[in-house]
Each structure stands twice: as C-alpha cells, then as structure tokens.
PDB file of C-alpha atoms in Angstrom:
ATOM      1  CA  UNK A   6      -7.844  34.408  -3.344  1.00 80.00           C
ATOM      2  CA  UNK A   7     -10.278  31.756  -4.174  1.00 88.00           C
ATOM      3  CA  UNK A   8      -8.027  29.032  -2.748  1.00 92.00           C
ATOM      4  CA  UNK A   9     -10.529  27.503  -0.512  1.00 93.00           C
ATOM      5  CA  UNK A  10     -13.484  27.170  -3.120  1.00 94.00           C
ATOM      6  CA  UNK A  11     -10.914  25.789  -5.692  1.00 95.00           C
ATOM      7  CA  UNK A  12      -9.497  22.838  -3.371  1.00 95.00           C
ATOM      8  CA  UNK A  13     -13.194  22.116  -2.309  1.00 96.00           C
ATOM      9  CA  UNK A  14     -14.389  21.720  -5.912  1.00 96.00           C
ATOM     10  CA  UNK A  15     -11.018  19.808  -6.581  1.00 96.00           C
ATOM     11  CA  UNK A  16     -11.819  17.545  -3.616  1.00 96.00           C
ATOM     12  CA  UNK A  17     -15.640  17.096  -4.726  1.00 97.00           C
ATOM     13  CA  UNK A  18     -14.502  16.153  -8.269  1.00 97.00           C
ATOM     14  CA  UNK A  19     -11.715  13.684  -7.158  1.00 97.00           C
ATOM     15  CA  UNK A  20     -14.264  12.164  -4.478  1.00 96.00           C
ATOM     16  CA  UNK A  21     -16.744  11.894  -7.247  1.00 96.00           C
ATOM     17  CA  UNK A  22     -14.148  10.058  -9.266  1.00 96.00           C
ATOM     18  CA  UNK A  23     -13.096   7.829  -6.565  1.00 96.00           C
ATOM     19  CA  UNK A  24     -16.901   6.934  -5.817  1.00 95.00           C
ATOM     20  CA  UNK A  25     -17.614   6.276  -9.156  1.00 95.00           C
ATOM     21  CA  UNK A  26     -14.628   4.012  -9.623  1.00 95.00           C
ATOM     22  CA  UNK A  27     -15.205   2.191  -6.214  1.00 93.00           C
ATOM     23  CA  UNK A  28     -18.732   2.096  -6.155  1.00 93.00           C
ATOM     24  CA  UNK A  29     -20.359   1.757  -2.765  1.00 93.00           C
ATOM     25  CA  UNK A  30     -18.054  -0.388  -1.224  1.00 94.00           C
ATOM     26  CA  UNK A  31     -15.838  -0.391   2.019  1.00 94.00           C
ATOM     27  CA  UNK A  32     -12.901   1.442   0.536  1.00 94.00           C
ATOM     28  CA  UNK A  33     -14.894   4.705   0.714  1.00 95.00           C
ATOM     29  CA  UNK A  34     -14.412   4.812   4.429  1.00 94.00           C
ATOM     30  CA  UNK A  35     -10.945   5.585   4.031  1.00 95.00           C
ATOM     31  CA  UNK A  36     -10.889   7.505   0.584  1.00 96.00           C
ATOM     32  CA  UNK A  37     -13.496   9.998   1.199  1.00 94.00           C
ATOM     33  CA  UNK A  38     -11.843  11.543   4.608  1.00 95.00           C
ATOM     34  CA  UNK A  39      -8.417  10.849   2.772  1.00 97.00           C
ATOM     35  CA  UNK A  40      -9.634  13.052  -0.352  1.00 97.00           C
ATOM     36  CA  UNK A  41      -9.534  16.535   1.173  1.00 96.00           C
ATOM     37  CA  UNK A  42      -6.710  15.564   3.101  1.00 97.00           C
ATOM     38  CA  UNK A  43      -4.531  14.745   0.157  1.00 97.00           C
ATOM     39  CA  UNK A  44      -5.823  17.976  -1.732  1.00 97.00           C
ATOM     40  CA  UNK A  45      -4.939  20.130   1.252  1.00 96.00           C
ATOM     41  CA  UNK A  46      -1.249  18.532   1.399  1.00 97.00           C
ATOM     42  CA  UNK A  47      -1.129  19.166  -2.398  1.00 96.00           C
ATOM     43  CA  UNK A  48      -1.954  22.676  -2.089  1.00 96.00           C
ATOM     44  CA  UNK A  49       0.339  23.016   0.796  1.00 96.00           C
ATOM     45  CA  UNK A  50       3.294  21.374  -0.621  1.00 96.00           C
ATOM     46  CA  UNK A  51       2.815  23.374  -4.058  1.00 93.00           C
ATOM     47  CA  UNK A  52       2.931  26.512  -2.293  1.00 93.00           C
ATOM     48  CA  UNK A  53       5.569  25.949   0.530  1.00 94.00           C
ATOM     49  CA  UNK A  54       7.206  22.564  -0.726  1.00 92.00           C
ATOM     50  CA  UNK A  55       6.600  21.191   2.493  1.00 94.00           C
ATOM     51  CA  UNK A  56       4.421  18.277   3.376  1.00 96.00           C
ATOM     52  CA  UNK A  57       3.473  18.901   7.263  1.00 96.00           C
ATOM     53  CA  UNK A  58       4.205  15.729   9.340  1.00 97.00           C
ATOM     54  CA  UNK A  59       1.365  17.040  11.793  1.00 97.00           C
ATOM     55  CA  UNK A  60      -1.010  16.338   8.921  1.00 97.00           C
ATOM     56  CA  UNK A  61       0.648  13.201   7.283  1.00 98.00           C
ATOM     57  CA  UNK A  62       1.395  11.065  10.047  1.00 98.00           C
ATOM     58  CA  UNK A  63      -2.147  11.379  12.006  1.00 98.00           C
ATOM     59  CA  UNK A  64      -3.945  10.737   8.505  1.00 97.00           C
ATOM     60  CA  UNK A  65      -1.834   7.718   7.634  1.00 98.00           C
ATOM     61  CA  UNK A  66      -2.234   6.262  11.255  1.00 98.00           C
ATOM     62  CA  UNK A  67      -5.954   6.707  11.170  1.00 97.00           C
ATOM     63  CA  UNK A  68      -6.312   5.292   7.317  1.00 98.00           C
ATOM     64  CA  UNK A  69      -4.225   2.206   8.791  1.00 98.00           C
ATOM     65  CA  UNK A  70      -6.861   1.835  11.450  1.00 98.00           C
ATOM     66  CA  UNK A  71      -9.892   2.114   9.343  1.00 97.00           C
ATOM     67  CA  UNK A  72      -8.376  -0.480   6.570  1.00 98.00           C
ATOM     68  CA  UNK A  73      -7.295  -2.997   9.454  1.00 98.00           C
ATOM     69  CA  UNK A  74     -10.831  -2.840  11.207  1.00 97.00           C
ATOM     70  CA  UNK A  75     -12.608  -3.089   7.728  1.00 97.00           C
ATOM     71  CA  UNK A  76     -10.263  -5.826   6.312  1.00 97.00           C
ATOM     72  CA  UNK A  77     -10.548  -7.715   9.857  1.00 97.00           C
ATOM     73  CA  UNK A  78     -14.460  -7.215  10.161  1.00 96.00           C
ATOM     74  CA  UNK A  79     -15.300  -8.003   6.261  1.00 96.00           C
ATOM     75  CA  UNK A  80     -12.793 -10.994   6.061  1.00 95.00           C
ATOM     76  CA  UNK A  81     -10.979  -9.063   3.555  1.00 96.00           C
ATOM     77  CA  UNK A  82      -7.620 -10.211   5.092  1.00 96.00           C
ATOM     78  CA  UNK A  83      -5.808 -10.715   1.574  1.00 97.00           C
ATOM     79  CA  UNK A  84      -6.375  -7.045   0.952  1.00 97.00           C
ATOM     80  CA  UNK A  85      -5.287  -5.979   4.327  1.00 98.00           C
ATOM     81  CA  UNK A  86      -2.204  -7.851   4.280  1.00 98.00           C
ATOM     82  CA  UNK A  87      -1.448  -6.552   0.646  1.00 98.00           C
ATOM     83  CA  UNK A  88      -2.417  -3.010   1.759  1.00 98.00           C
ATOM     84  CA  UNK A  89       0.127  -3.263   4.974  1.00 98.00           C
ATOM     85  CA  UNK A  90       2.945  -4.532   2.613  1.00 98.00           C
ATOM     86  CA  UNK A  91       2.179  -1.983  -0.116  1.00 98.00           C
ATOM     87  CA  UNK A  92       2.499   0.705   2.701  1.00 98.00           C
ATOM     88  CA  UNK A  93       5.939  -0.583   3.577  1.00 98.00           C
ATOM     89  CA  UNK A  94       7.158  -1.260  -0.094  1.00 98.00           C
ATOM     90  CA  UNK A  95       5.880   2.369  -1.130  1.00 98.00           C
ATOM     91  CA  UNK A  96       7.581   4.109   1.790  1.00 98.00           C
ATOM     92  CA  UNK A  97      10.446   1.993   1.628  1.00 98.00           C
ATOM     93  CA  UNK A  98      10.950   2.826  -2.297  1.00 97.00           C
ATOM     94  CA  UNK A  99      10.503   6.591  -1.542  1.00 97.00           C
ATOM     95  CA  UNK A 100      13.110   6.295   1.575  1.00 97.00           C
ATOM     96  CA  UNK A 101      15.617   4.801  -0.804  1.00 96.00           C
ATOM     97  CA  UNK A 102      15.332   7.600  -3.301  1.00 94.00           C
ATOM     98  CA  UNK A 103      15.454  10.117  -0.574  1.00 94.00           C
ATOM     99  CA  UNK A 104      18.377   8.234   0.925  1.00 94.00           C
ATOM    100  CA  UNK A 105      20.058   8.340  -2.619  1.00 92.00           C
ATOM    101  CA  UNK A 106      19.457  11.904  -3.369  1.00 83.00           C
ATOM    102  CA  UNK A 107      17.949  13.901  -0.326  1.00 77.00           C
ATOM    103  CA  UNK A 108      18.618  17.033  -2.328  1.00 75.00           C
ATOM    104  CA  UNK A 109      15.935  16.006  -4.930  1.00 76.00           C
ATOM    105  CA  UNK A 110      13.295  14.736  -2.548  1.00 86.00           C
ATOM    106  CA  UNK A 111      11.761  15.819   0.921  1.00 90.00           C
ATOM    107  CA  UNK A 112      11.196  13.577   3.691  1.00 95.00           C
ATOM    108  CA  UNK A 113       7.567  14.628   3.607  1.00 96.00           C
ATOM    109  CA  UNK A 114       7.163  12.719  -0.007  1.00 96.00           C
ATOM    110  CA  UNK A 115       8.549   9.682   1.897  1.00 97.00           C
ATOM    111  CA  UNK A 116       5.910  10.086   4.751  1.00 97.00           C
ATOM    112  CA  UNK A 117       3.314  10.774   2.130  1.00 98.00           C
ATOM    113  CA  UNK A 118       4.267   7.350   0.500  1.00 98.00           C
ATOM    114  CA  UNK A 119       2.881   5.574   3.072  1.00 98.00           C
ATOM    115  CA  UNK A 120      -0.711   6.366   2.687  1.00 98.00           C
ATOM    116  CA  UNK A 121      -0.605   6.465  -0.803  1.00 98.00           C
ATOM    117  CA  UNK A 122       0.787   2.688  -0.895  1.00 98.00           C
ATOM    118  CA  UNK A 123      -1.873   1.895   1.974  1.00 98.00           C
ATOM    119  CA  UNK A 124      -4.845   2.938  -0.319  1.00 97.00           C
ATOM    120  CA  UNK A 125      -3.214   1.656  -3.733  1.00 98.00           C
ATOM    121  CA  UNK A 126      -2.198  -1.755  -2.090  1.00 98.00           C
ATOM    122  CA  UNK A 127      -5.886  -2.479  -0.950  1.00 97.00           C
ATOM    123  CA  UNK A 128      -7.033  -2.061  -4.316  1.00 96.00           C
ATOM    124  CA  UNK A 129      -4.127  -4.284  -5.761  1.00 96.00           C
ATOM    125  CA  UNK A 130      -0.408  -4.880  -6.990  1.00 97.00           C
ATOM    126  CA  UNK A 131      -1.353  -3.316 -10.408  1.00 97.00           C
ATOM    127  CA  UNK A 132      -3.076  -0.062  -8.862  1.00 97.00           C
ATOM    128  CA  UNK A 133       0.146   0.212  -6.839  1.00 98.00           C
ATOM    129  CA  UNK A 134       2.627   0.034  -9.793  1.00 97.00           C
ATOM    130  CA  UNK A 135       0.540   2.192 -11.953  1.00 98.00           C
ATOM    131  CA  UNK A 136      -0.205   4.955  -9.493  1.00 98.00           C
ATOM    132  CA  UNK A 137       3.467   5.294  -8.430  1.00 98.00           C
ATOM    133  CA  UNK A 138       4.509   5.081 -12.205  1.00 97.00           C
ATOM    134  CA  UNK A 139       1.978   7.717 -13.092  1.00 97.00           C
ATOM    135  CA  UNK A 140       3.019   9.865 -10.402  1.00 97.00           C
ATOM    136  CA  UNK A 141       6.682  10.009 -11.866  1.00 95.00           C
ATOM    137  CA  UNK A 142       5.313  10.575 -15.476  1.00 96.00           C
ATOM    138  CA  UNK A 143       2.965  13.338 -14.303  1.00 96.00           C
ATOM    139  CA  UNK A 144       5.994  15.049 -12.772  1.00 93.00           C
ATOM    140  CA  UNK A 145       8.444  14.353 -15.467  1.00 90.00           C
ATOM    141  CA  UNK A 146       6.571  14.838 -18.595  1.00 89.00           C
ATOM    142  CA  UNK A 147       5.580  18.467 -17.988  1.00 83.00           C
ATOM    143  CA  UNK A 148       8.948  19.248 -16.569  1.00 80.00           C
ATOM    144  CA  UNK A 149      10.638  18.228 -19.791  1.00 82.00           C
ATOM    145  CA  UNK A 150       8.334  20.298 -22.049  1.00 82.00           C
ATOM    146  CA  UNK A 151       9.062  23.468 -19.973  1.00 77.00           C
ATOM    147  CA  UNK A 152      13.134  22.438 -20.105  1.00 77.00           C
ATOM    148  CA  UNK A 153      13.036  22.210 -23.718  1.00 81.00           C
ATOM    149  CA  UNK A 154      10.742  25.019 -24.324  1.00 80.00           C
ATOM    150  CA  UNK A 155      13.009  27.356 -22.119  1.00 76.00           C
ATOM    151  CA  UNK A 156      16.307  25.601 -22.916  1.00 78.00           C
ATOM    152  CA  UNK A 157      17.460  26.541 -19.295  1.00 74.00           C
ATOM    153  CA  UNK A 158      19.275  23.788 -17.673  1.00 72.00           C
ATOM    154  CA  UNK A 159      19.394  25.716 -14.466  1.00 73.00           C
ATOM    155  CA  UNK A 160      15.896  24.366 -13.957  1.00 68.00           C
ATOM    156  CA  UNK A 161      17.298  20.895 -13.183  1.00 67.00           C
ATOM    157  CA  UNK A 162      18.861  22.534 -10.056  1.00 70.00           C
ATOM    158  CA  UNK A 163      15.585  24.137  -8.648  1.00 72.00           C
ATOM    159  CA  UNK A 164      13.551  22.068  -6.311  1.00 75.00           C
ATOM    160  CA  UNK A 165       9.797  21.356  -7.243  1.00 83.00           C
ATOM    161  CA  UNK A 166       6.966  19.788  -5.030  1.00 92.00           C
ATOM    162  CA  UNK A 167       6.304  16.107  -5.698  1.00 94.00           C
ATOM    163  CA  UNK A 168       3.444  15.505  -3.104  1.00 96.00           C
ATOM    164  CA  UNK A 169       0.620  16.996  -5.730  1.00 96.00           C
ATOM    165  CA  UNK A 170       1.995  14.610  -8.421  1.00 97.00           C
ATOM    166  CA  UNK A 171       2.011  11.728  -5.999  1.00 97.00           C
ATOM    167  CA  UNK A 172      -1.744  12.498  -5.085  1.00 98.00           C
ATOM    168  CA  UNK A 173      -2.591  12.438  -8.703  1.00 98.00           C
ATOM    169  CA  UNK A 174      -0.838   9.672  -9.678  1.00 98.00           C
ATOM    170  CA  UNK A 175      -2.583   7.892  -6.587  1.00 98.00           C
ATOM    171  CA  UNK A 176      -5.858   8.815  -8.219  1.00 98.00           C
ATOM    172  CA  UNK A 177      -4.898   7.543 -11.474  1.00 98.00           C
ATOM    173  CA  UNK A 178      -3.932   4.178  -9.785  1.00 97.00           C
ATOM    174  CA  UNK A 179      -7.206   4.210  -7.774  1.00 97.00           C
ATOM    175  CA  UNK A 180      -9.601   4.735 -10.834  1.00 97.00           C
ATOM    176  CA  UNK A 181      -7.775   3.273 -13.553  1.00 97.00           C
ATOM    177  CA  UNK A 182      -4.763   1.390 -12.112  1.00 95.00           C
ATOM    178  CA  UNK A 183      -6.308  -2.205 -12.021  1.00 94.00           C
ATOM    179  CA  UNK A 184      -7.475  -2.025 -15.610  1.00 95.00           C
ATOM    180  CA  UNK A 185      -4.379  -0.614 -16.846  1.00 95.00           C
ATOM    181  CA  UNK A 186      -2.331  -2.994 -15.123  1.00 95.00           C
ATOM    182  CA  UNK A 187      -4.449  -5.780 -16.636  1.00 93.00           C
ATOM    183  CA  UNK A 188      -4.123  -4.658 -20.095  1.00 94.00           C
ATOM    184  CA  UNK A 189      -0.387  -4.394 -19.648  1.00 92.00           C
ATOM    185  CA  UNK A 190       0.483  -7.330 -17.887  1.00 90.00           C
ATOM    186  CA  UNK A 191      -2.476  -9.560 -18.423  1.00 76.00           C
TER     187      UNK A 191
END
C-alpha cells in the first residue's frame, strides 16, 4: 500500500535534484525519462531481487540512441565517446564481478551497469568513479552495521538487491561526482 505515491515522490525528488545539478541542458533529455525507470527498477529489485531484462534493455537502448543523437547534433563528440566507453567499462566491470562470483551478484546488475555507465560517463570520468564507488559504499556500510549489531554471520550468505544501491550511487555521481572527484584527485 502506498508504493505508487512513494515511488512517484522519490522520482520527483531525484528528478529535481538532477535538474538542479544539471541545469537546463541536454542531459535532461535522457535523465528525466530514466529517473522513474530507475526508481521502478529499484523497487522491483528490492522486492523481488530481480532486474527485468524487458525493462533494462529497452531503457538502455533508448538512452544510447538519445545520447548519440544529442552528442552528434551538438558537437559533443568527446562526451559521446566517453559515455559509450564508460558504458562498456561499467558493464565489463560488473560482468567480471558476476563472473567471479555469480552467487553474489545477479546478471540484472550487469545489465543495469550499462545505462548507469552511460549517464555517468557523459558527465565525466570522475562522476563515473564516484558513482560506482558510492554504489558499493551505500551497499556495504549499512550491511556492516546490521552485521555487527546482530552478530549473525549467516547474513553474509543471504542475497541482497544491489540495484537500488547502484541507482543511488549513480545519483550521487551525477549530482556530486565531478565536484568530489575534483577535490579528491585535483
């Protein structure tokens, strides 16, 4: 009960945060439609531990098309190439994690890494690094607190959805990633 209004409110808040960070610029063409999709995927993954291919793949392809059209139309070829390379880098990174320990990560997370890499890559390498790092920190820190508080090692064998944390990390990377990367790496 109340899931739809909460999801809509969360989408609106994330969209407002992205709009404030991006300003009235071309990335809003793909960020505005991807925001409710990302929230929906987070809710689905949280409740089912699945990221449906029928949502992730079309959203990724649509975002790639829009990014490519904007990149070519506006002459932002460097950002376009960086976004496409970041897509491959992020997806490959998560594929390696999945390949090494498929019991710890689902292939839906590998698929979700592609649009996350695309939008973060357009923003910059710093945003990509901070966004992916934030995903893991947002996932691990609360888990460690729960693990220590409960003193129950069996929690290490349970599966937890990673998609919501990847989406939250992408939001951190998009909003604060470039500034944080500049402060960290100069």
